[in-house]
Coordinates of C-alpha atoms (C1' of nucleotides) in Angstrom, one line a residue:
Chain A
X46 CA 0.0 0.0 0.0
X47 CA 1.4 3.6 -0.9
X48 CA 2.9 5.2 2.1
X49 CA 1.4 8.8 1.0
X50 CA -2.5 7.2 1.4
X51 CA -2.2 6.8 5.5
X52 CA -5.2 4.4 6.6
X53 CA -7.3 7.3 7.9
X54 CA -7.0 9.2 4.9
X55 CA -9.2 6.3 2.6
X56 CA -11.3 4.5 5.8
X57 CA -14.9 4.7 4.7
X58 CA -16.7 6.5 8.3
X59 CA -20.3 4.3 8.4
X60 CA -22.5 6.1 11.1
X61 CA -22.3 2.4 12.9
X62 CA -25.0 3.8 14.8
X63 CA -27.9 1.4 15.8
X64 CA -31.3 2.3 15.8
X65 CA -31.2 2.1 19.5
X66 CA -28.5 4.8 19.8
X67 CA -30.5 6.9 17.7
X68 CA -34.3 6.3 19.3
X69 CA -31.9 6.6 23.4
X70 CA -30.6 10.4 21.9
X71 CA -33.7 11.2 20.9
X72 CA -35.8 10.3 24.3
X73 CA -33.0 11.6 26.5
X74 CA -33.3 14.9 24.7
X75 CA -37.0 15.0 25.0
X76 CA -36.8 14.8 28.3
X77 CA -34.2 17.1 29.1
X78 CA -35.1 19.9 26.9
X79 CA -38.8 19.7 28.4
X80 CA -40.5 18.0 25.9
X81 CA -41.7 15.3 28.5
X82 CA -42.2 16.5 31.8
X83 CA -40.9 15.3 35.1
X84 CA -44.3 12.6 36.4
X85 CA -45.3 12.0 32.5
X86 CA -45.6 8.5 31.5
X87 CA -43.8 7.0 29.3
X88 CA -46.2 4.7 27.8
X89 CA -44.3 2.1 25.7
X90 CA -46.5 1.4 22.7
X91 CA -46.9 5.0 22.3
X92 CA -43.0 5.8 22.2
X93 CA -43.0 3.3 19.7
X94 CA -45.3 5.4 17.4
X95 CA -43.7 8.2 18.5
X96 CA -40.4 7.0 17.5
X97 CA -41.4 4.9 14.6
X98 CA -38.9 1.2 16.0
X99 CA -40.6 -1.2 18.0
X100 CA -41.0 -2.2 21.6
X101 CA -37.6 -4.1 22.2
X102 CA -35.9 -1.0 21.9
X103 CA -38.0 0.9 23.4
X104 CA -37.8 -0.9 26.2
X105 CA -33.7 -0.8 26.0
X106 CA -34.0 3.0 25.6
X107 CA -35.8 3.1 28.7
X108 CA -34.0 1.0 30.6
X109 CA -30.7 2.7 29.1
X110 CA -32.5 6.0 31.1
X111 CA -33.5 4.3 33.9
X112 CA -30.1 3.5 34.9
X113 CA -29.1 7.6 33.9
X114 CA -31.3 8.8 36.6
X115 CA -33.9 10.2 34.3
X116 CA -36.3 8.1 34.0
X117 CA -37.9 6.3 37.0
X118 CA -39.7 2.9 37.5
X119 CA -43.2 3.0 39.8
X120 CA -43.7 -0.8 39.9
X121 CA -46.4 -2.4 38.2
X122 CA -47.3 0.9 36.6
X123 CA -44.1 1.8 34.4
X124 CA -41.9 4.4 33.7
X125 CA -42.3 7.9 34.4
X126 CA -40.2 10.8 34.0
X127 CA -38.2 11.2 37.0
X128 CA -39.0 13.8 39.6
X129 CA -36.0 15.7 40.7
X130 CA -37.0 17.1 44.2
X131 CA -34.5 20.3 45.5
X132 CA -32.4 18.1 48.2
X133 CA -31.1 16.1 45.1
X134 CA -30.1 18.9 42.6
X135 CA -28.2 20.2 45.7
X136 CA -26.5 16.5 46.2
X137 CA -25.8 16.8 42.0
X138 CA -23.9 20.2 42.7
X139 CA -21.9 19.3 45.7
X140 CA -20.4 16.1 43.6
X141 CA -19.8 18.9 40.6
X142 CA -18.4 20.9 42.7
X143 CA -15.9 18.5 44.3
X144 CA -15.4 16.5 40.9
X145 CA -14.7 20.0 39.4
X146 CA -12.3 21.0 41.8
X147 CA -10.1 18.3 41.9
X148 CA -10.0 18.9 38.3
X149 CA -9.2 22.4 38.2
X150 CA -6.5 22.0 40.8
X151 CA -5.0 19.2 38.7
X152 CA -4.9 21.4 35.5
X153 CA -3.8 24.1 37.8
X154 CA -0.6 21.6 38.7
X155 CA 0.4 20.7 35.6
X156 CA -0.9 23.9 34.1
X157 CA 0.5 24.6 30.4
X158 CA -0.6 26.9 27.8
X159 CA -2.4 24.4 25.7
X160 CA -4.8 24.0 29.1
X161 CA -5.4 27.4 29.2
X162 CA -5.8 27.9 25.3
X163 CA -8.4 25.7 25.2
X164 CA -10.0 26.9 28.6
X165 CA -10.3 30.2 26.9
X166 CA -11.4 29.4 23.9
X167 CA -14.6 27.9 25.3
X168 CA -14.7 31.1 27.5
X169 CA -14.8 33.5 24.9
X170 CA -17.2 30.8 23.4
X171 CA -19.9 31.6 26.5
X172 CA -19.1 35.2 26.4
X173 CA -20.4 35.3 22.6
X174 CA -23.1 33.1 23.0
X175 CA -24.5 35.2 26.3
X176 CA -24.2 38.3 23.9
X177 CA -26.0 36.9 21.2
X178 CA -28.2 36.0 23.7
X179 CA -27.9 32.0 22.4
X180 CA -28.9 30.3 25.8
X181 CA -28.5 26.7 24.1
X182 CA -25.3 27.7 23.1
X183 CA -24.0 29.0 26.7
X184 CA -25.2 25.6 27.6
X185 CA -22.9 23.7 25.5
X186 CA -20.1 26.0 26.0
X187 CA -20.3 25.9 29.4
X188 CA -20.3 22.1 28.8
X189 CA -17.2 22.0 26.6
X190 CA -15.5 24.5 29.4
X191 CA -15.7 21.6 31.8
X192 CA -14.9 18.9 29.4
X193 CA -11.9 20.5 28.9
X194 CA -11.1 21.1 32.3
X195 CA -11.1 16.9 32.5
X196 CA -10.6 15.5 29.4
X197 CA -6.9 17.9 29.6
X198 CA -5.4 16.0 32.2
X199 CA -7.6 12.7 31.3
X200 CA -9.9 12.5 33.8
X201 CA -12.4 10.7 31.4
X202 CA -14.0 8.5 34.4
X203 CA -14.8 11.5 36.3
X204 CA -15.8 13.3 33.2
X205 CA -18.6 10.6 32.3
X206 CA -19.7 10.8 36.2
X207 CA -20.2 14.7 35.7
X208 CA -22.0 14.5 32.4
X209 CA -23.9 11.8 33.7
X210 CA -25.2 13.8 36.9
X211 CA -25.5 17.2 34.5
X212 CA -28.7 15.6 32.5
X213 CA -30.6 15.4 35.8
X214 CA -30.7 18.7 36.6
X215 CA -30.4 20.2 33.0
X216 CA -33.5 21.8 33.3
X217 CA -32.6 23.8 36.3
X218 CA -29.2 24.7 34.3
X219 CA -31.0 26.5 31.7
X220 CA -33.2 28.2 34.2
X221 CA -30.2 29.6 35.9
X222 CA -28.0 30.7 33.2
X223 CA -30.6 32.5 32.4
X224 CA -30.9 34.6 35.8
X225 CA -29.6 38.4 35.3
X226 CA -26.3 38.8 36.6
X227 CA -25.4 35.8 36.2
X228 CA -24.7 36.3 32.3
X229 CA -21.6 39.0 34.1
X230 CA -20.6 36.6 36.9
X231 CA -20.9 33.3 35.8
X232 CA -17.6 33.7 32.6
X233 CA -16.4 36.6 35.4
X234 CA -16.3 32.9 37.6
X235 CA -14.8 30.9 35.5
X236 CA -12.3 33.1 34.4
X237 CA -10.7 33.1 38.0
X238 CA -11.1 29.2 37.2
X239 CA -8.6 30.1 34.4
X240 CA -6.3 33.1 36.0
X241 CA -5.6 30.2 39.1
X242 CA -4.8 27.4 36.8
X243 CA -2.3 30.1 34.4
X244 CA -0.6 31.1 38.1
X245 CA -0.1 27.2 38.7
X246 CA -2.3 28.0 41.6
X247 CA -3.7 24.1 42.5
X248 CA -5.9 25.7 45.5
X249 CA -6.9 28.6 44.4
X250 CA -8.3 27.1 41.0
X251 CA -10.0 24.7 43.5
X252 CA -11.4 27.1 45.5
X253 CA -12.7 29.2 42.5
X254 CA -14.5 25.7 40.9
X255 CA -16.4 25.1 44.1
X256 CA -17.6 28.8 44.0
X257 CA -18.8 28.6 40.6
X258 CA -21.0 25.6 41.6
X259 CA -21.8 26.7 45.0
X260 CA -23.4 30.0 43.0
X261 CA -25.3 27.9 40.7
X262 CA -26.5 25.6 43.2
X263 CA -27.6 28.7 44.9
X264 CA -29.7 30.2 42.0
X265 CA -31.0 26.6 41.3
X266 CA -32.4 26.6 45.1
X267 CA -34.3 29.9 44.8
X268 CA -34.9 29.3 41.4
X269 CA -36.7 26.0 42.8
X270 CA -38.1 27.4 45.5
X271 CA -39.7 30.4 44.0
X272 CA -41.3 27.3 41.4
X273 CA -42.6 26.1 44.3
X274 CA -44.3 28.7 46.0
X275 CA -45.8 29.5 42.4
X276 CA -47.7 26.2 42.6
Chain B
X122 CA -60.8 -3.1 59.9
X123 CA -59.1 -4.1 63.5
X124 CA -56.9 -0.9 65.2
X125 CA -54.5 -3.9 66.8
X126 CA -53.8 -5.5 62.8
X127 CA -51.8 -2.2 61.6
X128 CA -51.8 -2.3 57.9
X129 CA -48.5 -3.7 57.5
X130 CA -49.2 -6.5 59.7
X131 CA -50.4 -8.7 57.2
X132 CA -49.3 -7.4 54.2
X133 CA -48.0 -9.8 51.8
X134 CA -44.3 -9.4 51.0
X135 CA -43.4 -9.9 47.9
X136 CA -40.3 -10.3 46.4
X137 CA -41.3 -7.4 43.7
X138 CA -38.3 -8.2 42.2
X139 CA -38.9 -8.1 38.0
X140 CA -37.3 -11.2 36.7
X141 CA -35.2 -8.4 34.9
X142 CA -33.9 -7.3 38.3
X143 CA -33.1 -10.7 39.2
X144 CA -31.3 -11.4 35.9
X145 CA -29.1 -8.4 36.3
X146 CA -28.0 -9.2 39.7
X147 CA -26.9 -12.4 38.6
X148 CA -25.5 -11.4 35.6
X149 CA -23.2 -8.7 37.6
X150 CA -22.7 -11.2 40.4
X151 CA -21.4 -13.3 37.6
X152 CA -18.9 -10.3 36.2
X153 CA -17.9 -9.0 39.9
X154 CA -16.9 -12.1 41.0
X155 CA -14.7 -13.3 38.2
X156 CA -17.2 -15.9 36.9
X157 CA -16.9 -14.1 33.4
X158 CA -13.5 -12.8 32.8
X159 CA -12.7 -9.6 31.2
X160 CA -12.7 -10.1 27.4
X161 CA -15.2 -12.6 27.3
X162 CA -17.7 -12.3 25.4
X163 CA -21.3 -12.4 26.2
X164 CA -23.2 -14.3 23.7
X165 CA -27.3 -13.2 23.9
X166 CA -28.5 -16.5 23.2
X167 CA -25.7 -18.9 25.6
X168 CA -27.0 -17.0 28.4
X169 CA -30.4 -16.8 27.9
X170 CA -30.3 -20.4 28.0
X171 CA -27.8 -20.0 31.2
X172 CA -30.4 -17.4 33.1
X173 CA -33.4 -19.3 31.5
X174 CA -34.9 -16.0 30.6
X175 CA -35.7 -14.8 27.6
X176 CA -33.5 -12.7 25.2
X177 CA -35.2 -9.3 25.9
X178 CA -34.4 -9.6 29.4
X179 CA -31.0 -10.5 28.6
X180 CA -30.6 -7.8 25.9
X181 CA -32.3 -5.0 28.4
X182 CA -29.9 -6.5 31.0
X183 CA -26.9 -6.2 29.0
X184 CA -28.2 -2.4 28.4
X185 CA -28.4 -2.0 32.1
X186 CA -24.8 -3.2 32.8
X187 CA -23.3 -1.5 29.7
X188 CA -24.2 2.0 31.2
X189 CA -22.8 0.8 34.6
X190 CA -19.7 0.0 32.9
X191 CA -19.6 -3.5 33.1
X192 CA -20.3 -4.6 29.6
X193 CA -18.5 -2.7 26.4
X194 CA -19.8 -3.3 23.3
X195 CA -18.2 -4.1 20.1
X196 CA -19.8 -2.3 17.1
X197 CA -20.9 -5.5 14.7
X198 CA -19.3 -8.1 17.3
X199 CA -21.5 -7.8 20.5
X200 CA -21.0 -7.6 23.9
X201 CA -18.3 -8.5 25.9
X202 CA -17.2 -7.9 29.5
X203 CA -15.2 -4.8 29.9
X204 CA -11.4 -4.5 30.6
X205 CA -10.3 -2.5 33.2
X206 CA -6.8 -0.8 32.7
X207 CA -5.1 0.5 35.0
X208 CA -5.8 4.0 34.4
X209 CA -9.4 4.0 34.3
X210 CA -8.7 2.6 37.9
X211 CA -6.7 5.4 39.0
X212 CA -9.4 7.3 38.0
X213 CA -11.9 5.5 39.9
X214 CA -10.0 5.5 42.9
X215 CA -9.2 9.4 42.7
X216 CA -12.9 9.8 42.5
X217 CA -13.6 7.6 45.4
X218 CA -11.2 9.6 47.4
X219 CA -12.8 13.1 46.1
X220 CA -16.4 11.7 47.4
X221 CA -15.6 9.8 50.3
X222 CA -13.4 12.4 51.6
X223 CA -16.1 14.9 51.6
X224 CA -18.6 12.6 52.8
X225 CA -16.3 12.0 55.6
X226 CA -15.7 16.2 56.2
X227 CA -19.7 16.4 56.4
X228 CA -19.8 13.8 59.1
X229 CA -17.4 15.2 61.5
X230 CA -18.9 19.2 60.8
X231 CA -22.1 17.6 61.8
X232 CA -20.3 14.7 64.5
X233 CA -23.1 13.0 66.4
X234 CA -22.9 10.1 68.4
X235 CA -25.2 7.9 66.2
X236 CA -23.1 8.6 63.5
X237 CA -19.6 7.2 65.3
X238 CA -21.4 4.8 66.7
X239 CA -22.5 3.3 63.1
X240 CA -19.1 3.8 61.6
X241 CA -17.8 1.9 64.8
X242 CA -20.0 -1.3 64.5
X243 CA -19.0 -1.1 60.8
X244 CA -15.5 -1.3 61.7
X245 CA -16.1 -4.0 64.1
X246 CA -17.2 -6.0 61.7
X247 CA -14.2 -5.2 59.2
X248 CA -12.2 -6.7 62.3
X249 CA -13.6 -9.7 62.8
X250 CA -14.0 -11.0 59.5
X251 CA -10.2 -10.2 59.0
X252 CA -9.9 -12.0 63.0
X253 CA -11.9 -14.9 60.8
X254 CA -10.0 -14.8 57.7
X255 CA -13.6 -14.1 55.6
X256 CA -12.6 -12.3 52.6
X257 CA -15.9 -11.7 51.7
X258 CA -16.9 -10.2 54.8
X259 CA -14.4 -8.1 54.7
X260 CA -15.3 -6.4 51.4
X261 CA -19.4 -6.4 52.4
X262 CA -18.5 -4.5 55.5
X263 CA -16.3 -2.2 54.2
X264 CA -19.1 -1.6 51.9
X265 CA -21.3 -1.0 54.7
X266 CA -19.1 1.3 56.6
X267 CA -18.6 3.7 53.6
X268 CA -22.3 3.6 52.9
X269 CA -22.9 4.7 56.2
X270 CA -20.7 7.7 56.0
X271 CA -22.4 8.8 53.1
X272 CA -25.9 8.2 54.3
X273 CA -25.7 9.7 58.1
X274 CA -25.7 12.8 56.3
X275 CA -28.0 11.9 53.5
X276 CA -25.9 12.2 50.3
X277 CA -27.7 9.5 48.9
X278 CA -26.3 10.5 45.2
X279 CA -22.6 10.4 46.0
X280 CA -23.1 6.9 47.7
X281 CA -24.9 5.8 44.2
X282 CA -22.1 7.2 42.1
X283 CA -19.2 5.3 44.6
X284 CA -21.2 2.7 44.1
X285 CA -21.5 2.6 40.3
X286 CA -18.0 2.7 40.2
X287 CA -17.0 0.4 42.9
X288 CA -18.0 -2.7 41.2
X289 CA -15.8 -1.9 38.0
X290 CA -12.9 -2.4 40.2
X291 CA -14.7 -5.0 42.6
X292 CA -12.0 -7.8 41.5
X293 CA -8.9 -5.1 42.3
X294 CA -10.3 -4.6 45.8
X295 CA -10.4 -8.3 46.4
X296 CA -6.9 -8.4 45.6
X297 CA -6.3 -5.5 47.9
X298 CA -8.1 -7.0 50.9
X299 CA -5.7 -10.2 50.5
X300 CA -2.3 -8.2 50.9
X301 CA -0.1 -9.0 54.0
X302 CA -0.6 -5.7 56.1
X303 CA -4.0 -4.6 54.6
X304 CA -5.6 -6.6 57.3
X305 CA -3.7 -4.0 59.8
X306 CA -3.6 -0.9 58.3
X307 CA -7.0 -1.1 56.5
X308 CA -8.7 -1.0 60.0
X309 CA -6.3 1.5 61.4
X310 CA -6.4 4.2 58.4
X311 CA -10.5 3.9 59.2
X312 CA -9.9 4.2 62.6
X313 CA -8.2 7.6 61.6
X314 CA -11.7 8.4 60.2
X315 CA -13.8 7.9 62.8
X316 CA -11.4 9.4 65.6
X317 CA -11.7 12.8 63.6
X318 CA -14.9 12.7 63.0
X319 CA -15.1 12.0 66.8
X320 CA -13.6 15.2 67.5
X321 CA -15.6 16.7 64.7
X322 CA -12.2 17.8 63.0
X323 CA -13.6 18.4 59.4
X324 CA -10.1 18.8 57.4
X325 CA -8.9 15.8 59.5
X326 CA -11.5 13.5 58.3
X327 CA -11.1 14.7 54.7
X328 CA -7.3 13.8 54.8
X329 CA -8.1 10.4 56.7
X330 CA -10.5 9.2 54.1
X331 CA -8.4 10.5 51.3
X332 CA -5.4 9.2 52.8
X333 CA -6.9 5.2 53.0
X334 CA -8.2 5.6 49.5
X335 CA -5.1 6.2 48.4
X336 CA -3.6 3.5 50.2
X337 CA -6.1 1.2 48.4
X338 CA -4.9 2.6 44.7
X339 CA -1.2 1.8 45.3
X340 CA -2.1 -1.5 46.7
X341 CA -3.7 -1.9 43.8
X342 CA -1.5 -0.7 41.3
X343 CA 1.0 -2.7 42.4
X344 CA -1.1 -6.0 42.1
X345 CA -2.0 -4.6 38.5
X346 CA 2.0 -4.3 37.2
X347 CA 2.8 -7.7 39.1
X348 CA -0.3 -9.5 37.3
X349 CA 0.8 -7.3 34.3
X350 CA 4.9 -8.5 34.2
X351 CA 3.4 -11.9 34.9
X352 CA 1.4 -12.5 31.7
Chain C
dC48 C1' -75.8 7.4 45.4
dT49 C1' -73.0 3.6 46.2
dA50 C1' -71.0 -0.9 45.5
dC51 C1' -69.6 -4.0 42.5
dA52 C1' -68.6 -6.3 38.3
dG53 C1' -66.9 -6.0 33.9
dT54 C1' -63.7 -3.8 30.8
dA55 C1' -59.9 -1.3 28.9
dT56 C1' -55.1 -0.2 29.5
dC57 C1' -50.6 -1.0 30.4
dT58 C1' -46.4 -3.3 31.8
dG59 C1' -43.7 -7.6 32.4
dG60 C1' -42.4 -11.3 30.1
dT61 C1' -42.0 -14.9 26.4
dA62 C1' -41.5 -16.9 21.8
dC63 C1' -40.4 -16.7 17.3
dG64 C1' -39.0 -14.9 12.9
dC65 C1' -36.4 -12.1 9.7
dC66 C1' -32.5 -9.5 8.2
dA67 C1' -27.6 -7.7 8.1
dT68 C1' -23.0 -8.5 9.0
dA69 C1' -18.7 -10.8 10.0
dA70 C1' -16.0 -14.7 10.0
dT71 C1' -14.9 -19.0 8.4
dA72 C1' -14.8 -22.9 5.6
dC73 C1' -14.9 -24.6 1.2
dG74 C1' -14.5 -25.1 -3.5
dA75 C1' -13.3 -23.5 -8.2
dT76 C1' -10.4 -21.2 -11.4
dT77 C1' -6.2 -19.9 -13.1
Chain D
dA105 C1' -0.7 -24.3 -5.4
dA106 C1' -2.3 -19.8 -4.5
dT107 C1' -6.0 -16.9 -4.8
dC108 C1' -10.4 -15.5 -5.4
dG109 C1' -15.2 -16.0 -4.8
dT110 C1' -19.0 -18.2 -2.6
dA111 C1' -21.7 -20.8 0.9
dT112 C1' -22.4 -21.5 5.6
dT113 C1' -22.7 -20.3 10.2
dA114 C1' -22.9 -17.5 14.3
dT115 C1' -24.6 -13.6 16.2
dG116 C1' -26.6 -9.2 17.0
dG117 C1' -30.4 -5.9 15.6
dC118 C1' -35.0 -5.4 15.2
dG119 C1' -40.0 -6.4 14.7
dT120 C1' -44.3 -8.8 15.9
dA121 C1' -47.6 -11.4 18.3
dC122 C1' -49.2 -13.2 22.3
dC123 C1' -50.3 -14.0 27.3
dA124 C1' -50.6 -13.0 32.3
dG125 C1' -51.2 -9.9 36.0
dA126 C1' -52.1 -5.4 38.0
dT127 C1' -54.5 -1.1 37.8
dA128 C1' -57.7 2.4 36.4
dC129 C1' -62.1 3.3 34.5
dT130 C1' -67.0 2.8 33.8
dG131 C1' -71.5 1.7 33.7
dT132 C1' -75.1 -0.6 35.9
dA133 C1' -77.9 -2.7 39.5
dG134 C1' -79.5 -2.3 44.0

DNA sequence: CTACAGTATCTGGTACGCCATAATACGATT
DNA sequence: AATCGTATTATGGCGTACCAGATACTGTAG
């Protein structure tokens, strides 16, 4: 074979994904973007219409969610969309904010300029997308800001753990990212994130991860709370 | 209806375990405990007649245990059980330390009596299935005596997520138990644990917790390389 | 108006069949 | 004999039909 054509260059990409993949994206975005409410039923033979594929994988797909957290089991009745009560979402921030931490801080020890680069880039990234007023896009900056933070010193585990928790309380994400000042402090947050992990400084890039969460978790709460009292 | 029959009196308890749930418990049993090795592949059909269930409890189970981990699957080739190398199990064990150690912080800001008390009777246990040479004692009550510290002060989620993770690297901590002085310091770095939490020393307990996790990953690093150079 | 029986709905579970793909074995052709 | 093409087999992916048991609904009889 001609060493100019490398492998890569001629492999045929096949989208290799299964039908199942497909119909699991497709309900887990439904629910997390609001389409199915938390308590709705998720009646099986009408997910299949829904989704045009048949019961086994509907069935898969839902117990695919099931074991994400989003979708709950009420024996003998089925699945329903899971109910994410307050004390929860504040258990979801607390691991983010220690899984986040430990990653800043190790980004912040072995800091380089390719870490920060990249951190930056997806900062910039947020700042646009708050002044375009994009909120879907904040959302997967912000996303890709963290990802980074992990995936640069190869925390992939914890990474997965993180995205895994995230989809639970997306909904409450997009309600807080939304709040006023939060479009000034939350990049202002994350760029002290940043500024520690340039210094080398392992604490202090700690420190400012757990704030960033702790602020979010504390916006989710009233944001909660106020839902609440509405009802 | 009688006031001296309370409700619950003659309830009938059921098992109300789905066959799925009974299926996937056997199937992970089967993983943890070395049954199926790492590699091997899972053929649909071999263990539906093995389980005696049918294959869409077997495929929904094999879902269940891929998003756990447990199970990769081969695009076109099927399911196998997953490898674990060694980094991913750094990983794990990083994590483990992240959450346990703040679990551990939140139980001696909040020290109680109850709560010492339930670590203690924990560690009793560890002692005296190490006293009885039970291996698999040893491992259920260390179990125990981390799910306690994460429960006493209700982070249900973080015990979930320690959970999820602990059984990818159930076989490693099998090994670890085994080791010569384990069956010393094991105890004694828990001990750590509940003497600060004792004296309600917050930054103490962190460190202990973090400390005897990362006992437990050079342990089992170590068994890793030797198994490694042995192959 | 209530109690009860019948009915519809839905999940849990099973069985079976079809198709696509990958690997392997086998046979034919040069 | 080496290679190429084809048949077979193993297996996963997917669909459909069916049954049992639990629950929710509904209409009717008393």
């Amino acid at each position: 074979m001609s060493g100019a054509l490398k492998d890569a260059t001629i492999r045929v990409e096949r989208p290799a994904k299964t039908l199942r993949e497909l119909a699991l994206d497709k309900v887990r975005e439904a629910i997390v973007n609001g389409y199915f409410r938390p308590g709705d039923r998720l009646v099986e033979r009408d997910l299949c219409a829904q989704l045009g594929v048949s019961r086994t994988v509907v069935r898969e797909v839902l117990r695919h969610l099931e074991s994400e957290g989003l979708v709950a089991n009420l024996p003998n009745k089925g699945p329903i969309v899971a109910q994410l009560d307050i004390d929860e979402a504040k258990q979801i921030y607390e691991i983010r904010g220690a899984l986040e931490g430990m990653a800043a801080r190790l980004c912040a020890e072995r800091s380089s300029p390719e870490i920060v680069a990249a951190l930056e880039e997806s900062l910039t990234g947020i700042r646009n997308s708050y002044r375009d007023n994009d909120m879907a896009a904040v959302l997967a900056n912000t996303s890709s800001f963290y990802q980074t933070l992990f995936t640069m010193v190869d925390r992939h585990v914890a990474w997965g753990v993180v995205n895994l928790l995230t989809v639970r309380i997306n909904h409450l994400r997009s309600m807080t990212i939304k709040t006023e000042r939060r479009s000034i402090e939350g990049p202002a947050q994350m760029a002290k994130i940043v500024d520690a992990i340039r210094r080398g400084d392992g604490e202090g890039a700690y420190q400012a991860a757990m704030d960033h969460v702790a602020a979010a978790c504390a916006i989710a709460e009233a944001v909660l709370s106020a839902k609440k009292s509405a009802e």
